[in-house]
mmCIF file of C-alpha atoms in Angstrom:
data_model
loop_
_atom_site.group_PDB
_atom_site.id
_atom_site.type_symbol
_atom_site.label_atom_id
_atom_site.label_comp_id
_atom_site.label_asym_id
_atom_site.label_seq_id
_atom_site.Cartn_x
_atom_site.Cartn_y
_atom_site.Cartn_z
ATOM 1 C CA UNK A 62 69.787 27.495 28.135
ATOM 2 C CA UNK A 63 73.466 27.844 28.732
ATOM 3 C CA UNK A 64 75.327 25.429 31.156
ATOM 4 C CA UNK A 65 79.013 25.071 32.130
ATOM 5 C CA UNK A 66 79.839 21.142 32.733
ATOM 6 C CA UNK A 67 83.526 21.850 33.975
ATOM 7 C CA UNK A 68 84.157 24.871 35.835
ATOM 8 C CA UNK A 69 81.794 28.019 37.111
ATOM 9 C CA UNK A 70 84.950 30.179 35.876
ATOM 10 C CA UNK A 71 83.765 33.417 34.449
ATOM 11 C CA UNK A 72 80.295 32.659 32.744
ATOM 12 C CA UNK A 73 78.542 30.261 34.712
ATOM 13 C CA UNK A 74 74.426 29.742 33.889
ATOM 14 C CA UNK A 75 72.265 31.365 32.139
ATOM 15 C CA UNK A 76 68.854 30.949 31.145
ATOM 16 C CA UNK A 77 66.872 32.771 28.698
ATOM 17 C CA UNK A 78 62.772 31.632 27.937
ATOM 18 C CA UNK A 79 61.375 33.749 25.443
ATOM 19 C CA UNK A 80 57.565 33.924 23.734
ATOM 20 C CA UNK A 81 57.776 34.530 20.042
ATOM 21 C CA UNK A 82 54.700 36.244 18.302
ATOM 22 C CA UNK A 83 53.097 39.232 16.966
ATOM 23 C CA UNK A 84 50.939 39.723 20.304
ATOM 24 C CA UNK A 85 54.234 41.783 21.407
ATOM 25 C CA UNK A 86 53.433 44.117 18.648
ATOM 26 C CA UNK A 87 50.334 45.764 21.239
ATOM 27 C CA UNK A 88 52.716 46.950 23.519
ATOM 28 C CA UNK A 89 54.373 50.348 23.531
ATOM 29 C CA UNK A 90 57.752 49.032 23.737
ATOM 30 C CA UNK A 91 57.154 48.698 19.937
ATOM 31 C CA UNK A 92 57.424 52.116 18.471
ATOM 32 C CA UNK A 93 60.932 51.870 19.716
ATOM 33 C CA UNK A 94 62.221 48.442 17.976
ATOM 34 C CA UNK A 95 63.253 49.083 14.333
ATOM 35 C CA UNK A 96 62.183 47.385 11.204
ATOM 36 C CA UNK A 97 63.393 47.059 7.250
ATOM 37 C CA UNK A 98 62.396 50.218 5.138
ATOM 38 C CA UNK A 99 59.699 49.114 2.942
ATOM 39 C CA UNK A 100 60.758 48.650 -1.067
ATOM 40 C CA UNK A 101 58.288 47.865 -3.840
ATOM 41 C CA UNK A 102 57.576 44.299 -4.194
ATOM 42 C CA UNK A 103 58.938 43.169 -1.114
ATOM 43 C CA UNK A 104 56.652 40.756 1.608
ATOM 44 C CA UNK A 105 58.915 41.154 4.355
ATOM 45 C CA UNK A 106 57.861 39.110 7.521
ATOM 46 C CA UNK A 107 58.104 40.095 10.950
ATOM 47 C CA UNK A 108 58.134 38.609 14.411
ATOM 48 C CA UNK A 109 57.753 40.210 17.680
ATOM 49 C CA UNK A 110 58.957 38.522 21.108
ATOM 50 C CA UNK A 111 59.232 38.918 25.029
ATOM 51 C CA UNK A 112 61.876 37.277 26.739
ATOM 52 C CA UNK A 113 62.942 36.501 30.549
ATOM 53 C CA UNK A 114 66.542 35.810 31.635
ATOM 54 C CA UNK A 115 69.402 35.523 33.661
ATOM 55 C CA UNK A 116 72.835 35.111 33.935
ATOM 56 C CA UNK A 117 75.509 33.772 36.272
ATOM 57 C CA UNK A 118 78.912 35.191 36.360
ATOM 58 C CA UNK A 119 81.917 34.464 39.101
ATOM 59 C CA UNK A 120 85.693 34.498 39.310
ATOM 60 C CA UNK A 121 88.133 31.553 38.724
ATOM 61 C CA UNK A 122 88.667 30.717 41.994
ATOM 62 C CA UNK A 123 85.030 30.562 43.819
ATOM 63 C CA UNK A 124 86.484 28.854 47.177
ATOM 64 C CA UNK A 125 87.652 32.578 48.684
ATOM 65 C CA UNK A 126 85.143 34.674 51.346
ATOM 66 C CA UNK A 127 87.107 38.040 50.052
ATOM 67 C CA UNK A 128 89.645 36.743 47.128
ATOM 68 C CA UNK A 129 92.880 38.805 47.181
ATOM 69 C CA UNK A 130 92.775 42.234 44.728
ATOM 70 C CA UNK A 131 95.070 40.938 42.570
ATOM 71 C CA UNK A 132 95.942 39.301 40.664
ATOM 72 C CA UNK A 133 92.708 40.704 39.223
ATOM 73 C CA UNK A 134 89.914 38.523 38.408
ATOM 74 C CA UNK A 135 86.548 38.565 36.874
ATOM 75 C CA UNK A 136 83.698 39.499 39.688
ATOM 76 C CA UNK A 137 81.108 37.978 40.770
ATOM 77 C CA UNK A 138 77.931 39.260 39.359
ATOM 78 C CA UNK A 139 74.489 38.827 38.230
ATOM 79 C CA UNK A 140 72.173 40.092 35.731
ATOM 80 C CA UNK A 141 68.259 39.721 35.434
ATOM 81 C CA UNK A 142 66.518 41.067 32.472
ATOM 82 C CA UNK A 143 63.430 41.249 30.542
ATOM 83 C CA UNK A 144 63.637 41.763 26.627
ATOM 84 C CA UNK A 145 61.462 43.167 23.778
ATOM 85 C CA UNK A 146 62.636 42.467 20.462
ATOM 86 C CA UNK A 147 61.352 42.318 16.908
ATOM 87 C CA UNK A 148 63.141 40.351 13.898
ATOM 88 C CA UNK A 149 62.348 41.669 10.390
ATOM 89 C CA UNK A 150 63.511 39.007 7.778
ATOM 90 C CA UNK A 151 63.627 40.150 3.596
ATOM 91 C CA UNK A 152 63.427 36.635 1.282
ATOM 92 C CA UNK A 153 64.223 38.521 -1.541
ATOM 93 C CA UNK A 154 66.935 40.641 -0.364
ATOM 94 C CA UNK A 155 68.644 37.987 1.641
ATOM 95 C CA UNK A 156 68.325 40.201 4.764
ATOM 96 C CA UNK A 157 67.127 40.461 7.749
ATOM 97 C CA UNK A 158 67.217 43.133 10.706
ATOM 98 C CA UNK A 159 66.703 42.518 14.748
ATOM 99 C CA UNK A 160 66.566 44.799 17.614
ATOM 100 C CA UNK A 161 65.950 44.605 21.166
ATOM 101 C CA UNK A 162 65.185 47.005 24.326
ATOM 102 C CA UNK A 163 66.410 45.531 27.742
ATOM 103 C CA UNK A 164 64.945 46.328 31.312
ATOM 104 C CA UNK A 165 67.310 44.859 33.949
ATOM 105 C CA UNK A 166 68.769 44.405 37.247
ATOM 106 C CA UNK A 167 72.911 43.685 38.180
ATOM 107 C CA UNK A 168 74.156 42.978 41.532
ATOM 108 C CA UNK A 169 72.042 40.510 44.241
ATOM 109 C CA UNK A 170 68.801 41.813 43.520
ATOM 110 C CA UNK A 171 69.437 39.422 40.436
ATOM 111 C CA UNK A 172 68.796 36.297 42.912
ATOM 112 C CA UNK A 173 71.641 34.867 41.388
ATOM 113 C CA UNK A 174 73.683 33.888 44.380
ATOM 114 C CA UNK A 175 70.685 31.702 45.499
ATOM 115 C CA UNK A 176 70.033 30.137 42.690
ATOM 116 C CA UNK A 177 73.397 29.433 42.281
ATOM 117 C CA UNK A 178 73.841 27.757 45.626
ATOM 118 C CA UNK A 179 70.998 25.723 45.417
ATOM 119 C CA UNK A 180 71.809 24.481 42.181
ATOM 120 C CA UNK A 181 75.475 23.563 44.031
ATOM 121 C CA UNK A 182 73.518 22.023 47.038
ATOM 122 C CA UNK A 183 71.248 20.030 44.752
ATOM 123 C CA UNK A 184 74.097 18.434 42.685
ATOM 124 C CA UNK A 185 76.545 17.756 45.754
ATOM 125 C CA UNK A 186 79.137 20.606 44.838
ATOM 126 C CA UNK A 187 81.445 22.970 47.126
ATOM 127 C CA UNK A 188 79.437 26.526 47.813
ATOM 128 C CA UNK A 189 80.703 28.951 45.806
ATOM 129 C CA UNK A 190 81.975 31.340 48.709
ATOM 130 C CA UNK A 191 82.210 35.118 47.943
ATOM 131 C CA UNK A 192 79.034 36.629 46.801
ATOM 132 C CA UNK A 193 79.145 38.789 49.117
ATOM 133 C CA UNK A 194 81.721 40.566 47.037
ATOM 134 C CA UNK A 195 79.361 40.623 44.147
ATOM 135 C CA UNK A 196 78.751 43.956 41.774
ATOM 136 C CA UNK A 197 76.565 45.938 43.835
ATOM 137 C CA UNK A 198 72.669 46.718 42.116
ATOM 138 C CA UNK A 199 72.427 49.048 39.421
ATOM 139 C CA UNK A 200 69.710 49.019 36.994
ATOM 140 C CA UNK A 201 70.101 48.274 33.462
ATOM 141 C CA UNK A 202 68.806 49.356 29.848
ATOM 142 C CA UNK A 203 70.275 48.785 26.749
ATOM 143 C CA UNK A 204 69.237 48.835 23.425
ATOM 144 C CA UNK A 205 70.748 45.816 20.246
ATOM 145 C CA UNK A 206 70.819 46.125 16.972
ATOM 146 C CA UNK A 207 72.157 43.162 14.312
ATOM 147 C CA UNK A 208 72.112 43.032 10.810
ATOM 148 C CA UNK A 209 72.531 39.865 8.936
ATOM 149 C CA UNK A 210 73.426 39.805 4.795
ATOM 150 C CA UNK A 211 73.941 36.867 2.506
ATOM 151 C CA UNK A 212 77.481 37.204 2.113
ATOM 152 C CA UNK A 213 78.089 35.047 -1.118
ATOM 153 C CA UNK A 214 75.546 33.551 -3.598
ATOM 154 C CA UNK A 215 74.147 30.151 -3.183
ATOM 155 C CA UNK A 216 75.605 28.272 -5.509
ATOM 156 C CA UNK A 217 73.881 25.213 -3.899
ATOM 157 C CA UNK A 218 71.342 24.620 -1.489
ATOM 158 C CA UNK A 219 73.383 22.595 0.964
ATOM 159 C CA UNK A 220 75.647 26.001 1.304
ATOM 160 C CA UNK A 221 75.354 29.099 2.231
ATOM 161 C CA UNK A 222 77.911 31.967 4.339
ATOM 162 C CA UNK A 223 75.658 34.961 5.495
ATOM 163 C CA UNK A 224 77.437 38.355 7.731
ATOM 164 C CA UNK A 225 76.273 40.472 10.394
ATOM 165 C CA UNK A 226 77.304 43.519 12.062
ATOM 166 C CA UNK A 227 75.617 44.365 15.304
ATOM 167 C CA UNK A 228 75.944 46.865 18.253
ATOM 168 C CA UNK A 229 74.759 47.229 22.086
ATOM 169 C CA UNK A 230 74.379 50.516 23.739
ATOM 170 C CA UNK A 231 73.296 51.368 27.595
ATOM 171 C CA UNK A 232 73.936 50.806 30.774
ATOM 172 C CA UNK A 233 74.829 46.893 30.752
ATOM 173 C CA UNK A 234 77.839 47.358 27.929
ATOM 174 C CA UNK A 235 78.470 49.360 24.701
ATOM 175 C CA UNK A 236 79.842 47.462 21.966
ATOM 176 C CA UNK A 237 80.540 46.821 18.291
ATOM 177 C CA UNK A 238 80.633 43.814 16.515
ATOM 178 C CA UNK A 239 81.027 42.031 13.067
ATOM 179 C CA UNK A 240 81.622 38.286 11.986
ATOM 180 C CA UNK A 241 80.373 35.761 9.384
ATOM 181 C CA UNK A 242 78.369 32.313 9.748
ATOM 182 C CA UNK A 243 78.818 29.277 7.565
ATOM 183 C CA UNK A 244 75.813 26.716 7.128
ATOM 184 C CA UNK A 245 76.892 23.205 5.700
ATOM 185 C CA UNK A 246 73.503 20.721 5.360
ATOM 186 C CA UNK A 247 69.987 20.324 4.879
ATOM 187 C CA UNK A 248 67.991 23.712 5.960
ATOM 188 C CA UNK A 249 65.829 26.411 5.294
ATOM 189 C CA UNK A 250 66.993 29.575 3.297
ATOM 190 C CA UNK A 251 67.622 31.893 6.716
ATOM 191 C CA UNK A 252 66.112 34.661 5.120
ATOM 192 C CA UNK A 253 62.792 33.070 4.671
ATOM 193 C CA UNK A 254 61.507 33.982 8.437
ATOM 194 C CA UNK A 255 62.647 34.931 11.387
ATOM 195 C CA UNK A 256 62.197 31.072 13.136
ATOM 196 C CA UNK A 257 63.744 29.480 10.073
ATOM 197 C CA UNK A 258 61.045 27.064 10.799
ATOM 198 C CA UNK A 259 58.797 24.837 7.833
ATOM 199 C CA UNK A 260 56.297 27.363 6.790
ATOM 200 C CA UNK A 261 53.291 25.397 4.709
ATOM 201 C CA UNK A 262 52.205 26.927 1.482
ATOM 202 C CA UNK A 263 56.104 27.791 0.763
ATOM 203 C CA UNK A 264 57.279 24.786 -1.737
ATOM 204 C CA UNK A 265 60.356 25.834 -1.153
ATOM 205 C CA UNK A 266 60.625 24.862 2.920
ATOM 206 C CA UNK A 267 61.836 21.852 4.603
ATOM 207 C CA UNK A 268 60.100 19.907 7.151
ATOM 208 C CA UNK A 269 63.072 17.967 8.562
ATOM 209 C CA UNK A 270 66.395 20.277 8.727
ATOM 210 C CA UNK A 271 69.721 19.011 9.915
ATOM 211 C CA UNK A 272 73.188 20.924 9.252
ATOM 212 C CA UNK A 273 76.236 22.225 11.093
ATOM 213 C CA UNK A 274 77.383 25.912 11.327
ATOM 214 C CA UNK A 275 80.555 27.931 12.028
ATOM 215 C CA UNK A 276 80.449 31.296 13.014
ATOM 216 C CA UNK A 277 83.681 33.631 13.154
ATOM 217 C CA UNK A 278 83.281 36.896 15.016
ATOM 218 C CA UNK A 279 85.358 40.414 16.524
ATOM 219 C CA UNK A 280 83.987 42.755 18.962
ATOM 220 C CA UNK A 281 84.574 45.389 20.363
ATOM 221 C CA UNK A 282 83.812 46.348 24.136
ATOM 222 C CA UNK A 283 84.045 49.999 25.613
ATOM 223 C CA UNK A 284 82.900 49.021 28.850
ATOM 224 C CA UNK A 285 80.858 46.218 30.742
ATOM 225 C CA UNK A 286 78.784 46.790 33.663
ATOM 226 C CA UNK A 287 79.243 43.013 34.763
ATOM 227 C CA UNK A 288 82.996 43.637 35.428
ATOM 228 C CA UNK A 289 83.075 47.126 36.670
ATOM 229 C CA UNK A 290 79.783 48.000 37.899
ATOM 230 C CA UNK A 291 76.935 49.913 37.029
ATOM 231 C CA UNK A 292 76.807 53.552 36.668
ATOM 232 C CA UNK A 293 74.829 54.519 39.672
ATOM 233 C CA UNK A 294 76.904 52.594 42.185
ATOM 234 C CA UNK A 295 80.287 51.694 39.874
ATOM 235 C CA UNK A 296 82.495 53.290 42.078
ATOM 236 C CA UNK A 297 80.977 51.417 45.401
ATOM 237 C CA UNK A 298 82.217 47.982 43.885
ATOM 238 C CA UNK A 299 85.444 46.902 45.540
ATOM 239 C CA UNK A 300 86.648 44.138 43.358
ATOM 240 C CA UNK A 301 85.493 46.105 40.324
ATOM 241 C CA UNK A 302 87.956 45.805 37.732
ATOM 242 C CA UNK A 303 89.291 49.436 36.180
ATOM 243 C CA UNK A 304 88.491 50.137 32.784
ATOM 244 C CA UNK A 305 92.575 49.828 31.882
ATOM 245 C CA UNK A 306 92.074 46.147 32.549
ATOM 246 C CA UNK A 307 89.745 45.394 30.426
ATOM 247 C CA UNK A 308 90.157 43.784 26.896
ATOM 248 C CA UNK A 309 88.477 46.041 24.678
ATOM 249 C CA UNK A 310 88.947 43.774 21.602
ATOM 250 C CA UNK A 311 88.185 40.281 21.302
ATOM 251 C CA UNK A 312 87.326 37.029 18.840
ATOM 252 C CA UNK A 313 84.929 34.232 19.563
ATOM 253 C CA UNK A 314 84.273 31.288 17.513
ATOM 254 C CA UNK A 315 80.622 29.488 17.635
ATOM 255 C CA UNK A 316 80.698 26.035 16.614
ATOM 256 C CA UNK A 317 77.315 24.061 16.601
ATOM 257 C CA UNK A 318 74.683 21.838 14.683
ATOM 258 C CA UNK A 319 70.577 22.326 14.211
ATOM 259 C CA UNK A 320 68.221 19.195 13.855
ATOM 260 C CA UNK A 321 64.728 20.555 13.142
ATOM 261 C CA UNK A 322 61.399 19.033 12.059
ATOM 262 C CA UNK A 323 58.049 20.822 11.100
ATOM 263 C CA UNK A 324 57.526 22.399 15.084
ATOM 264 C CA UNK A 325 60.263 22.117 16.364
ATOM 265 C CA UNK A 326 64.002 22.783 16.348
ATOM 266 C CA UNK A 327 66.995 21.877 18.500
ATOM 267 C CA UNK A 328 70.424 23.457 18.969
ATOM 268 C CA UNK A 329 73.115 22.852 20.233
ATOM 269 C CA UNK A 330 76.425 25.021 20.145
ATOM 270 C CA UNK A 331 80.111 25.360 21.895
ATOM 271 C CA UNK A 332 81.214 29.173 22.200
ATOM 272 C CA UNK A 333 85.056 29.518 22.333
ATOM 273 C CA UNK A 334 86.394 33.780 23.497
ATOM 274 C CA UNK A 335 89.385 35.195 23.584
ATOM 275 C CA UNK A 336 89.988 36.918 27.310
ATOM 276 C CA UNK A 337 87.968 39.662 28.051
ATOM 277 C CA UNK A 338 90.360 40.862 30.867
ATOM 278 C CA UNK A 339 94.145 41.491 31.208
ATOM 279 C CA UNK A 340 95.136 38.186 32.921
ATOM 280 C CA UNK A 341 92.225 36.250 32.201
ATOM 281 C CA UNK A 342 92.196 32.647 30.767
ATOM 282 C CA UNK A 343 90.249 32.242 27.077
ATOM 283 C CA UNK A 344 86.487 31.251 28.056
ATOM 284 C CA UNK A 345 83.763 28.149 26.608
ATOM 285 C CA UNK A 346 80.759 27.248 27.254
ATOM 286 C CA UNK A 347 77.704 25.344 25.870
ATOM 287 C CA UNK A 348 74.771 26.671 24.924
ATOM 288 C CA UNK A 349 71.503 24.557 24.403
ATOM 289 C CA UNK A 350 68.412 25.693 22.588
ATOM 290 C CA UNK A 351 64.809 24.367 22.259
ATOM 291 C CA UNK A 352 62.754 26.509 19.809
ATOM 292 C CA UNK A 353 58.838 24.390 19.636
ATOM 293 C CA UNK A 354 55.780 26.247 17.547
ATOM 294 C CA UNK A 355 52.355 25.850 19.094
ATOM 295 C CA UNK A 356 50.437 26.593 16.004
ATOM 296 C CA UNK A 357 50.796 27.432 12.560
#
């Protein structure tokens, strides 16, 4: 779950619920997520998941009916989605390998005007005033891939710096990305599998995990359907913002801390980004996560 405690500016809410197991692997949308290669002597372990979401996204100033063209500012928009993914995760090699197909909506089909004015009504707020100027509907696919590396030896358990490199391609955004994630604390080798939960029988795993992390990263962005429309009905968007205004290269910084035990595992990180716009203000936000295992 994401939430914004100061300001709606730019990403608002978003909430993503997602079922983690190998059921997923019966349905078709398999044969198009991609997996390790095998090598000889390897147990690789896989896990296969569905997820539901949606995200909230609106300009800096939220008390305008039809906000002036410019200077320009972000749009507001919304995205519903439903995911497919499959994580792949190599103890030996220190690896591990995720992908994800996405079936979507942008624009009000999204519901995320209403649920954003409820929310606003329930907790006493000002309405935000000017979705009717949201990104008009378009439907989205897109397709993710990440790989993740131990970047350095473990010299000690309470250590460890792993990389990634990952990239998005569709309808919703294209994009490139790299960074690197330091783990400080008491946890679970990250390669072990793809919860990073205890797993009995493995002498090796934790049942109580608690540690901080620091992850450094660069992307970059050809285009983003949130901020100038889809491509059925881009050019119908009137506060659309052209593709020369967008920032096609920026950092964010992920700052956080994991408490786990046995089941269950808790979250909690800050996300700092550079602007994504020309004109825009840096963006943060909070992002909350609750990961619980039913059975073992």
């Amino acid at each position: 779950m994401h939430q914004r405690s100061v300001s709606d500016r730019y990403f608002s809410n978003g909430l993503r619920l997602s079922h983690l197991s190998n059921y997923w692997k019966k349905w078709p949308t398999r044969v198009a997520l991609l997996r390790l290669s095998a090598k000889e002597n390897r147990d690789y372990r896989s896990l296969y998941s569905f997820s539901a979401g949606q995200e909230l996204y609106t300009p800096r100033n939220t008390t305008w009916v039809m906000r002036p063209l410019y200077p320009n500012d972000r749009p507001y928009a919304g995205y519903l989605y439903f995911s497919w993914g499959l994580t792949t995760a190599d103890p030996i090699g220190a690896r591990r390998l995720s992908s994800a197909i996405t079936l979507g909506m942008i624009g009000p089909a999204s519901g995320a005007a209403e649920l954003q004015r409820e929310i606003h009504h329930l907790m006493g707020q000002p309405m935000p005033a000017g979705w009717g100027t949201q990104i008009k509907n378009d439907p989205i696919i897109s397709y993710t891939v990440r790989y993740e590396g131990r970047a350095i030896p473990r010299f000690t358990p309470a250590f460890d710096v792993i990389s990634d490199v990952e990239g998005t391609i569709g309808s919703l955004m294209n994009t490139a990305g790299m960074g690197g994630t330091l783990r400080i604390g008491l946890f679970n080798d990250y390669f072990q599998h793809p919860t990073g939960l205890y797993q009995a029988g493995d002498e090796s795993s934790r049942t109580f995990q608690c540690y901080a992390f620091c992850r450094v990263g660069f992307q970059a962005v050809l285009d983003n359907a949130l901020m100038q429309g889809g491509w059925l009905n881009g050019s119908k968007n009137y506060y659309a913002l052209p593709a020369v205004e967008l920032q096609h290269f920026y950092g964010q910084l992920d700052v956080g801390g994991v408490i786990a035990a046995r089941n269950m595992q808790l979250t909690f990180t800050q996300h700092l980004r550079t602007a994504e716009f020309v004109g825009a203000l840096a963006d943060q936000w909070g992002h909350i996560s609750l990961l619980v295992r039913v059975s073992n």
